[in-house]
mmCIF file of C-alpha atoms in Angstrom:
data_model
loop_
_atom_site.group_PDB
_atom_site.id
_atom_site.type_symbol
_atom_site.label_atom_id
_atom_site.label_comp_id
_atom_site.label_asym_id
_atom_site.label_seq_id
_atom_site.Cartn_x
_atom_site.Cartn_y
_atom_site.Cartn_z
ATOM 1 C CA UNK A 1 -25.118 64.523 6.088
ATOM 2 C CA UNK A 2 -24.201 60.962 5.288
ATOM 3 C CA UNK A 3 -22.624 60.456 8.698
ATOM 4 C CA UNK A 4 -26.032 60.726 10.359
ATOM 5 C CA UNK A 5 -27.047 57.369 8.930
ATOM 6 C CA UNK A 6 -23.951 55.297 9.633
ATOM 7 C CA UNK A 7 -23.334 52.424 11.951
ATOM 8 C CA UNK A 8 -22.763 53.968 15.412
ATOM 9 C CA UNK A 9 -19.272 55.007 16.312
ATOM 10 C CA UNK A 10 -17.292 52.470 18.308
ATOM 11 C CA UNK A 11 -15.321 53.842 21.214
ATOM 12 C CA UNK A 12 -11.814 52.699 22.031
ATOM 13 C CA UNK A 13 -10.275 53.010 25.502
ATOM 14 C CA UNK A 14 -7.232 55.006 24.475
ATOM 15 C CA UNK A 15 -8.060 56.447 21.099
ATOM 16 C CA UNK A 16 -10.557 58.551 19.164
ATOM 17 C CA UNK A 17 -13.984 57.365 18.132
ATOM 18 C CA UNK A 18 -13.772 55.199 15.042
ATOM 19 C CA UNK A 19 -15.946 55.463 11.967
ATOM 20 C CA UNK A 20 -17.637 52.382 10.537
ATOM 21 C CA UNK A 21 -19.838 53.154 7.528
ATOM 22 C CA UNK A 22 -20.611 51.616 4.132
ATOM 23 C CA UNK A 23 -17.774 53.764 2.729
ATOM 24 C CA UNK A 24 -15.118 54.062 5.451
ATOM 25 C CA UNK A 25 -13.813 51.731 8.146
ATOM 26 C CA UNK A 26 -11.197 52.699 10.706
ATOM 27 C CA UNK A 27 -9.155 50.825 13.286
ATOM 28 C CA UNK A 28 -6.870 52.009 16.038
ATOM 29 C CA UNK A 29 -3.580 50.410 17.049
ATOM 30 C CA UNK A 30 -2.891 51.432 20.639
ATOM 31 C CA UNK A 31 0.704 50.141 20.537
ATOM 32 C CA UNK A 32 1.727 52.509 17.730
ATOM 33 C CA UNK A 33 -0.998 55.069 18.465
ATOM 34 C CA UNK A 34 -1.923 54.791 14.791
ATOM 35 C CA UNK A 35 -5.359 55.192 13.245
ATOM 36 C CA UNK A 36 -5.780 53.310 9.980
ATOM 37 C CA UNK A 37 -8.632 54.643 7.828
ATOM 38 C CA UNK A 38 -9.739 52.493 4.880
ATOM 39 C CA UNK A 39 -11.940 53.847 2.111
ATOM 40 C CA UNK A 40 -14.146 51.336 0.297
ATOM 41 C CA UNK A 41 -16.431 53.429 -1.922
ATOM 42 C CA UNK A 42 -19.367 51.815 -3.678
ATOM 43 C CA UNK A 43 -19.059 51.791 -7.462
ATOM 44 C CA UNK A 44 -16.319 53.923 -8.970
ATOM 45 C CA UNK A 45 -13.574 54.431 -6.353
ATOM 46 C CA UNK A 46 -13.676 58.220 -6.416
ATOM 47 C CA UNK A 47 -14.377 61.014 -3.940
ATOM 48 C CA UNK A 48 -18.156 61.228 -3.867
ATOM 49 C CA UNK A 49 -19.726 63.782 -1.499
ATOM 50 C CA UNK A 50 -20.701 60.916 0.808
ATOM 51 C CA UNK A 51 -17.158 59.535 0.975
ATOM 52 C CA UNK A 52 -15.760 63.009 1.595
ATOM 53 C CA UNK A 53 -18.213 63.514 4.460
ATOM 54 C CA UNK A 54 -17.074 60.272 6.096
ATOM 55 C CA UNK A 55 -13.376 61.084 5.645
ATOM 56 C CA UNK A 56 -13.786 64.522 7.191
ATOM 57 C CA UNK A 57 -15.875 63.063 10.018
ATOM 58 C CA UNK A 58 -13.075 60.640 10.951
ATOM 59 C CA UNK A 59 -10.498 63.419 10.710
ATOM 60 C CA UNK A 60 -12.589 65.512 13.077
ATOM 61 C CA UNK A 61 -12.757 62.662 15.597
ATOM 62 C CA UNK A 62 -8.966 62.733 15.761
ATOM 63 C CA UNK A 63 -9.037 66.477 16.354
ATOM 64 C CA UNK A 64 -11.529 65.915 19.184
ATOM 65 C CA UNK A 65 -9.172 63.409 20.840
ATOM 66 C CA UNK A 66 -5.870 65.320 20.995
ATOM 67 C CA UNK A 67 -2.855 63.416 22.179
ATOM 68 C CA UNK A 68 -4.206 59.969 21.252
ATOM 69 C CA UNK A 69 -3.066 59.638 17.624
ATOM 70 C CA UNK A 70 0.543 59.825 16.510
ATOM 71 C CA UNK A 71 -0.082 58.550 12.975
ATOM 72 C CA UNK A 72 -3.152 58.869 10.742
ATOM 73 C CA UNK A 73 -2.953 56.489 7.785
ATOM 74 C CA UNK A 74 -5.077 57.014 4.663
ATOM 75 C CA UNK A 75 -5.612 53.650 2.940
ATOM 76 C CA UNK A 76 -7.893 51.989 0.410
ATOM 77 C CA UNK A 77 -9.665 48.639 0.536
ATOM 78 C CA UNK A 78 -10.292 48.661 -3.235
ATOM 79 C CA UNK A 79 -7.895 46.248 -4.979
ATOM 80 C CA UNK A 80 -5.575 48.071 -7.337
ATOM 81 C CA UNK A 81 -6.968 51.541 -6.635
ATOM 82 C CA UNK A 82 -6.104 54.157 -4.039
ATOM 83 C CA UNK A 83 -8.578 56.692 -5.430
ATOM 84 C CA UNK A 84 -9.466 57.840 -8.950
ATOM 85 C CA UNK A 85 -10.105 61.426 -7.852
ATOM 86 C CA UNK A 86 -13.090 63.712 -8.138
ATOM 87 C CA UNK A 87 -16.606 62.553 -8.902
ATOM 88 C CA UNK A 88 -16.553 63.285 -12.644
ATOM 89 C CA UNK A 89 -20.159 62.274 -13.135
ATOM 90 C CA UNK A 90 -21.215 64.790 -10.492
ATOM 91 C CA UNK A 91 -18.981 67.467 -12.070
ATOM 92 C CA UNK A 92 -20.574 66.916 -15.451
ATOM 93 C CA UNK A 93 -24.119 67.072 -14.126
ATOM 94 C CA UNK A 94 -23.493 70.229 -12.093
ATOM 95 C CA UNK A 95 -21.795 71.995 -15.000
ATOM 96 C CA UNK A 96 -24.627 71.047 -17.338
ATOM 97 C CA UNK A 97 -27.133 72.371 -14.793
ATOM 98 C CA UNK A 98 -25.123 75.575 -14.312
ATOM 99 C CA UNK A 99 -25.069 74.920 -10.544
ATOM 100 C CA UNK A 100 -21.907 76.782 -9.594
ATOM 101 C CA UNK A 101 -22.792 76.937 -5.893
ATOM 102 C CA UNK A 102 -23.165 73.168 -5.580
ATOM 103 C CA UNK A 103 -19.850 72.636 -7.376
ATOM 104 C CA UNK A 104 -18.189 75.081 -4.984
ATOM 105 C CA UNK A 105 -19.647 73.233 -1.977
ATOM 106 C CA UNK A 106 -18.200 69.985 -3.283
ATOM 107 C CA UNK A 107 -14.806 71.605 -3.887
ATOM 108 C CA UNK A 108 -14.773 73.093 -0.394
ATOM 109 C CA UNK A 109 -15.400 69.644 1.081
ATOM 110 C CA UNK A 110 -12.388 68.399 -0.873
ATOM 111 C CA UNK A 111 -10.021 71.089 0.333
ATOM 112 C CA UNK A 112 -11.266 70.691 3.905
ATOM 113 C CA UNK A 113 -10.014 67.090 3.841
ATOM 114 C CA UNK A 114 -6.771 68.197 2.154
ATOM 115 C CA UNK A 115 -6.156 70.928 4.711
ATOM 116 C CA UNK A 116 -6.783 68.529 7.585
ATOM 117 C CA UNK A 117 -4.026 66.205 6.330
ATOM 118 C CA UNK A 118 -1.616 69.093 5.791
ATOM 119 C CA UNK A 119 -2.352 70.367 9.298
ATOM 120 C CA UNK A 120 -1.842 67.013 11.010
ATOM 121 C CA UNK A 121 -5.582 66.747 11.714
ATOM 122 C CA UNK A 122 -5.134 69.839 13.934
ATOM 123 C CA UNK A 123 -3.966 67.328 16.550
ATOM 124 C CA UNK A 124 -0.202 67.108 15.933
ATOM 125 C CA UNK A 125 -0.668 63.785 14.140
ATOM 126 C CA UNK A 126 1.557 62.607 11.298
ATOM 127 C CA UNK A 127 -0.637 62.043 8.228
ATOM 128 C CA UNK A 128 0.429 59.214 5.946
ATOM 129 C CA UNK A 129 -0.821 57.918 2.596
ATOM 130 C CA UNK A 130 -0.446 54.217 1.804
ATOM 131 C CA UNK A 131 -0.946 53.969 -1.963
ATOM 132 C CA UNK A 132 -1.661 50.419 -3.100
ATOM 133 C CA UNK A 133 -2.877 51.019 -6.624
ATOM 134 C CA UNK A 134 -3.704 53.935 -8.879
ATOM 135 C CA UNK A 135 -4.029 57.439 -7.429
ATOM 136 C CA UNK A 136 -5.267 59.910 -10.026
ATOM 137 C CA UNK A 137 -6.400 63.529 -9.932
ATOM 138 C CA UNK A 138 -7.924 64.266 -6.557
ATOM 139 C CA UNK A 139 -6.769 60.866 -5.332
ATOM 140 C CA UNK A 140 -3.159 61.883 -5.905
ATOM 141 C CA UNK A 141 -3.830 65.307 -4.378
ATOM 142 C CA UNK A 142 -5.217 63.620 -1.265
ATOM 143 C CA UNK A 143 -2.098 61.461 -0.994
ATOM 144 C CA UNK A 144 0.265 64.400 -1.519
ATOM 145 C CA UNK A 145 -1.468 66.355 1.232
ATOM 146 C CA UNK A 146 -0.072 63.844 3.730
ATOM 147 C CA UNK A 147 3.239 64.345 5.524
ATOM 148 C CA UNK A 148 4.508 60.939 4.358
ATOM 149 C CA UNK A 149 3.644 59.224 1.049
ATOM 150 C CA UNK A 150 4.210 55.487 0.630
ATOM 151 C CA UNK A 151 3.432 53.881 -2.724
ATOM 152 C CA UNK A 152 3.688 50.347 -4.005
ATOM 153 C CA UNK A 153 5.758 49.835 -7.125
ATOM 154 C CA UNK A 154 3.724 49.745 -10.313
ATOM 155 C CA UNK A 155 0.994 52.058 -9.026
ATOM 156 C CA UNK A 156 0.011 54.750 -11.530
ATOM 157 C CA UNK A 157 -0.051 58.319 -10.228
ATOM 158 C CA UNK A 158 -0.825 61.637 -11.872
ATOM 159 C CA UNK A 159 -3.230 64.333 -12.955
ATOM 160 C CA UNK A 160 -5.334 63.561 -16.067
ATOM 161 C CA UNK A 161 -7.600 66.629 -15.802
ATOM 162 C CA UNK A 162 -6.205 68.415 -18.867
ATOM 163 C CA UNK A 163 -7.725 65.609 -20.924
ATOM 164 C CA UNK A 164 -11.061 67.364 -20.431
ATOM 165 C CA UNK A 165 -9.706 70.937 -20.449
ATOM 166 C CA UNK A 166 -9.513 71.475 -16.701
ATOM 167 C CA UNK A 167 -6.759 71.487 -14.085
ATOM 168 C CA UNK A 168 -6.558 69.638 -10.760
ATOM 169 C CA UNK A 169 -7.837 72.357 -8.444
ATOM 170 C CA UNK A 170 -7.785 70.875 -4.953
ATOM 171 C CA UNK A 171 -4.163 71.659 -4.173
ATOM 172 C CA UNK A 172 -2.175 69.843 -6.874
ATOM 173 C CA UNK A 173 0.006 72.764 -7.950
ATOM 174 C CA UNK A 174 0.640 73.963 -4.394
ATOM 175 C CA UNK A 175 1.408 70.495 -3.060
ATOM 176 C CA UNK A 176 3.700 69.438 -5.918
ATOM 177 C CA UNK A 177 5.475 72.802 -6.150
ATOM 178 C CA UNK A 178 6.311 72.739 -2.449
ATOM 179 C CA UNK A 179 7.644 69.213 -2.591
ATOM 180 C CA UNK A 180 9.327 69.002 -5.998
ATOM 181 C CA UNK A 181 9.323 72.507 -7.479
ATOM 182 C CA UNK A 182 7.058 74.677 -9.670
ATOM 183 C CA UNK A 183 8.404 73.446 -13.008
ATOM 184 C CA UNK A 184 7.689 69.820 -12.143
ATOM 185 C CA UNK A 185 4.206 70.825 -10.962
ATOM 186 C CA UNK A 186 3.476 72.605 -14.234
ATOM 187 C CA UNK A 187 4.802 69.735 -16.323
ATOM 188 C CA UNK A 188 2.745 67.118 -14.507
ATOM 189 C CA UNK A 189 -0.439 69.192 -14.649
ATOM 190 C CA UNK A 190 -0.280 70.783 -18.095
ATOM 191 C CA UNK A 191 0.826 67.574 -19.818
ATOM 192 C CA UNK A 192 -1.598 65.356 -17.879
ATOM 193 C CA UNK A 193 1.248 63.011 -17.051
ATOM 194 C CA UNK A 194 0.470 59.625 -15.532
ATOM 195 C CA UNK A 195 3.623 58.064 -14.127
ATOM 196 C CA UNK A 196 4.654 55.053 -12.091
ATOM 197 C CA UNK A 197 5.279 55.194 -8.365
ATOM 198 C CA UNK A 198 8.952 54.642 -9.129
ATOM 199 C CA UNK A 199 9.072 57.711 -11.376
ATOM 200 C CA UNK A 200 7.230 59.823 -8.817
ATOM 201 C CA UNK A 201 9.707 58.642 -6.192
ATOM 202 C CA UNK A 202 12.558 59.832 -8.391
ATOM 203 C CA UNK A 203 10.852 63.251 -8.575
ATOM 204 C CA UNK A 204 10.580 63.365 -4.779
ATOM 205 C CA UNK A 205 6.780 63.108 -4.642
ATOM 206 C CA UNK A 206 6.762 59.600 -3.151
ATOM 207 C CA UNK A 207 8.776 59.264 0.038
ATOM 208 C CA UNK A 208 8.960 55.472 0.324
ATOM 209 C CA UNK A 209 8.511 52.704 -2.238
ATOM 210 C CA UNK A 210 7.039 49.333 -1.352
ATOM 211 C CA UNK A 211 6.820 46.076 -3.215
ATOM 212 C CA UNK A 212 3.285 45.152 -4.365
ATOM 213 C CA UNK A 213 1.275 43.964 -1.386
ATOM 214 C CA UNK A 214 3.739 45.277 1.202
ATOM 215 C CA UNK A 215 2.577 48.887 1.511
ATOM 216 C CA UNK A 216 1.143 48.480 5.003
ATOM 217 C CA UNK A 217 4.239 46.677 6.274
ATOM 218 C CA UNK A 218 6.432 49.470 4.911
ATOM 219 C CA UNK A 219 4.146 51.952 6.698
ATOM 220 C CA UNK A 220 4.696 50.065 9.969
ATOM 221 C CA UNK A 221 8.449 50.132 9.387
ATOM 222 C CA UNK A 222 8.362 53.857 8.692
ATOM 223 C CA UNK A 223 6.361 54.535 11.861
ATOM 224 C CA UNK A 224 8.811 52.457 13.854
ATOM 225 C CA UNK A 225 11.806 54.305 12.392
ATOM 226 C CA UNK A 226 10.179 57.681 13.126
ATOM 227 C CA UNK A 227 9.300 56.891 16.736
ATOM 228 C CA UNK A 228 12.586 58.072 18.219
ATOM 229 C CA UNK A 229 12.429 61.390 16.339
ATOM 230 C CA UNK A 230 8.687 61.925 16.371
ATOM 231 C CA UNK A 231 8.784 65.081 18.487
ATOM 232 C CA UNK A 232 11.287 66.634 16.096
ATOM 233 C CA UNK A 233 9.280 65.643 13.037
ATOM 234 C CA UNK A 234 6.122 67.138 14.524
ATOM 235 C CA UNK A 235 7.912 70.356 15.426
ATOM 236 C CA UNK A 236 9.278 70.598 11.896
ATOM 237 C CA UNK A 237 5.805 70.131 10.388
ATOM 238 C CA UNK A 238 4.447 72.864 12.650
ATOM 239 C CA UNK A 239 7.296 75.154 11.610
ATOM 240 C CA UNK A 240 6.532 74.529 7.934
ATOM 241 C CA UNK A 241 3.064 75.943 8.556
ATOM 242 C CA UNK A 242 4.763 79.313 9.188
ATOM 243 C CA UNK A 243 7.501 79.148 6.545
ATOM 244 C CA UNK A 244 7.432 80.233 2.899
ATOM 245 C CA UNK A 245 6.421 76.699 1.903
ATOM 246 C CA UNK A 246 3.309 76.780 4.078
ATOM 247 C CA UNK A 247 -0.012 75.834 2.545
ATOM 248 C CA UNK A 248 -2.982 77.682 4.003
ATOM 249 C CA UNK A 249 -6.681 76.977 3.694
ATOM 250 C CA UNK A 250 -7.102 80.449 2.176
ATOM 251 C CA UNK A 251 -4.715 79.543 -0.639
ATOM 252 C CA UNK A 252 -6.602 76.309 -1.295
ATOM 253 C CA UNK A 253 -9.906 78.177 -1.360
ATOM 254 C CA UNK A 254 -8.594 80.879 -3.710
ATOM 255 C CA UNK A 255 -7.342 78.250 -6.148
ATOM 256 C CA UNK A 256 -10.519 76.204 -5.953
ATOM 257 C CA UNK A 257 -12.594 79.265 -6.873
ATOM 258 C CA UNK A 258 -10.596 79.483 -10.096
ATOM 259 C CA UNK A 259 -11.171 75.764 -10.617
ATOM 260 C CA UNK A 260 -14.935 76.223 -10.284
ATOM 261 C CA UNK A 261 -14.863 79.145 -12.733
ATOM 262 C CA UNK A 262 -12.922 77.000 -15.194
ATOM 263 C CA UNK A 263 -15.268 74.059 -14.758
ATOM 264 C CA UNK A 264 -18.333 76.189 -15.466
ATOM 265 C CA UNK A 265 -16.805 77.180 -18.834
ATOM 266 C CA UNK A 266 -16.353 73.620 -20.091
ATOM 267 C CA UNK A 267 -18.116 73.051 -23.396
ATOM 268 C CA UNK A 268 -20.036 70.064 -24.698
ATOM 269 C CA UNK A 269 -16.908 68.459 -26.152
ATOM 270 C CA UNK A 270 -15.119 68.651 -22.799
ATOM 271 C CA UNK A 271 -18.125 67.202 -20.990
ATOM 272 C CA UNK A 272 -18.326 64.323 -23.483
ATOM 273 C CA UNK A 273 -14.670 63.537 -22.777
ATOM 274 C CA UNK A 274 -15.458 63.551 -19.063
ATOM 275 C CA UNK A 275 -18.431 61.259 -19.683
ATOM 276 C CA UNK A 276 -16.256 58.798 -21.615
ATOM 277 C CA UNK A 277 -13.784 58.702 -18.713
ATOM 278 C CA UNK A 278 -16.616 57.948 -16.298
ATOM 279 C CA UNK A 279 -17.827 55.075 -18.478
ATOM 280 C CA UNK A 280 -14.288 53.704 -18.747
ATOM 281 C CA UNK A 281 -13.896 53.854 -14.965
ATOM 282 C CA UNK A 282 -17.257 52.137 -14.540
ATOM 283 C CA UNK A 283 -16.242 49.294 -16.830
ATOM 284 C CA UNK A 284 -13.024 48.759 -14.907
ATOM 285 C CA UNK A 285 -14.110 49.332 -11.321
ATOM 286 C CA UNK A 286 -17.841 49.593 -10.717
ATOM 287 C CA UNK A 287 -20.360 46.884 -9.876
ATOM 288 C CA UNK A 288 -22.789 45.531 -12.472
ATOM 289 C CA UNK A 289 -25.622 47.774 -11.280
ATOM 290 C CA UNK A 290 -23.468 50.850 -11.924
ATOM 291 C CA UNK A 291 -22.064 49.713 -15.245
ATOM 292 C CA UNK A 292 -25.507 49.087 -16.666
ATOM 293 C CA UNK A 293 -26.850 52.493 -15.625
#
């Protein structure tokens, strides 16, 4: 796995081991007991298998250090982008090759990261997303899997997958339906709606709005305001795992199997649409060596 070749973990006296790789950098604030994880993918800012491996590795370090992390913050170091979602170029190549097993392995890595956020890293931590830029497809799913979603005004959020005849399969319907209702989930997904952070806040999918550039400060304010009721918030999140609104790993896996089946049925026209999206993302976000490929 990618994590075998990273810069060695750095230990902190009172926190979990921190990841420092070409794709992810983490820091720990002992005063707030908060771990800030920053993704800085190379090229298109999407969830490549390597980035997913690093994210899950850092999540697991929190699980291995129970009682040290109150807040786990998912952030991006890419200007103007939180995450553009799944690795569309990989999807296209795997579908063209008919490699259903490899596509399923990728999807399972995605839902593992999603489930970890939903479950508080299996360490009673409060997961938070700090969206400072566009969060699309799997990027928006990753944010919605967190207990608290903070987004800067003007950020674009949504699920564009229907543009290439697929649906967002890593938890989108389940996450949106539980937070804002099934009809809103269907509308966002089936109509491939891309909306502003302000509009998503009005729907109840963004918990806190921040002015551009102030997302991290708003996150600090939110953590401070939650500190006196943290035990209650944690207990409530644990209770939700047993209530009718719970989201289980089995549900995520069942849905993702349908997503893989749907992906393997995409035709040449759908794959060309996907390829055009990749090229557009490359022009906007990737380095020269990627754009020219």
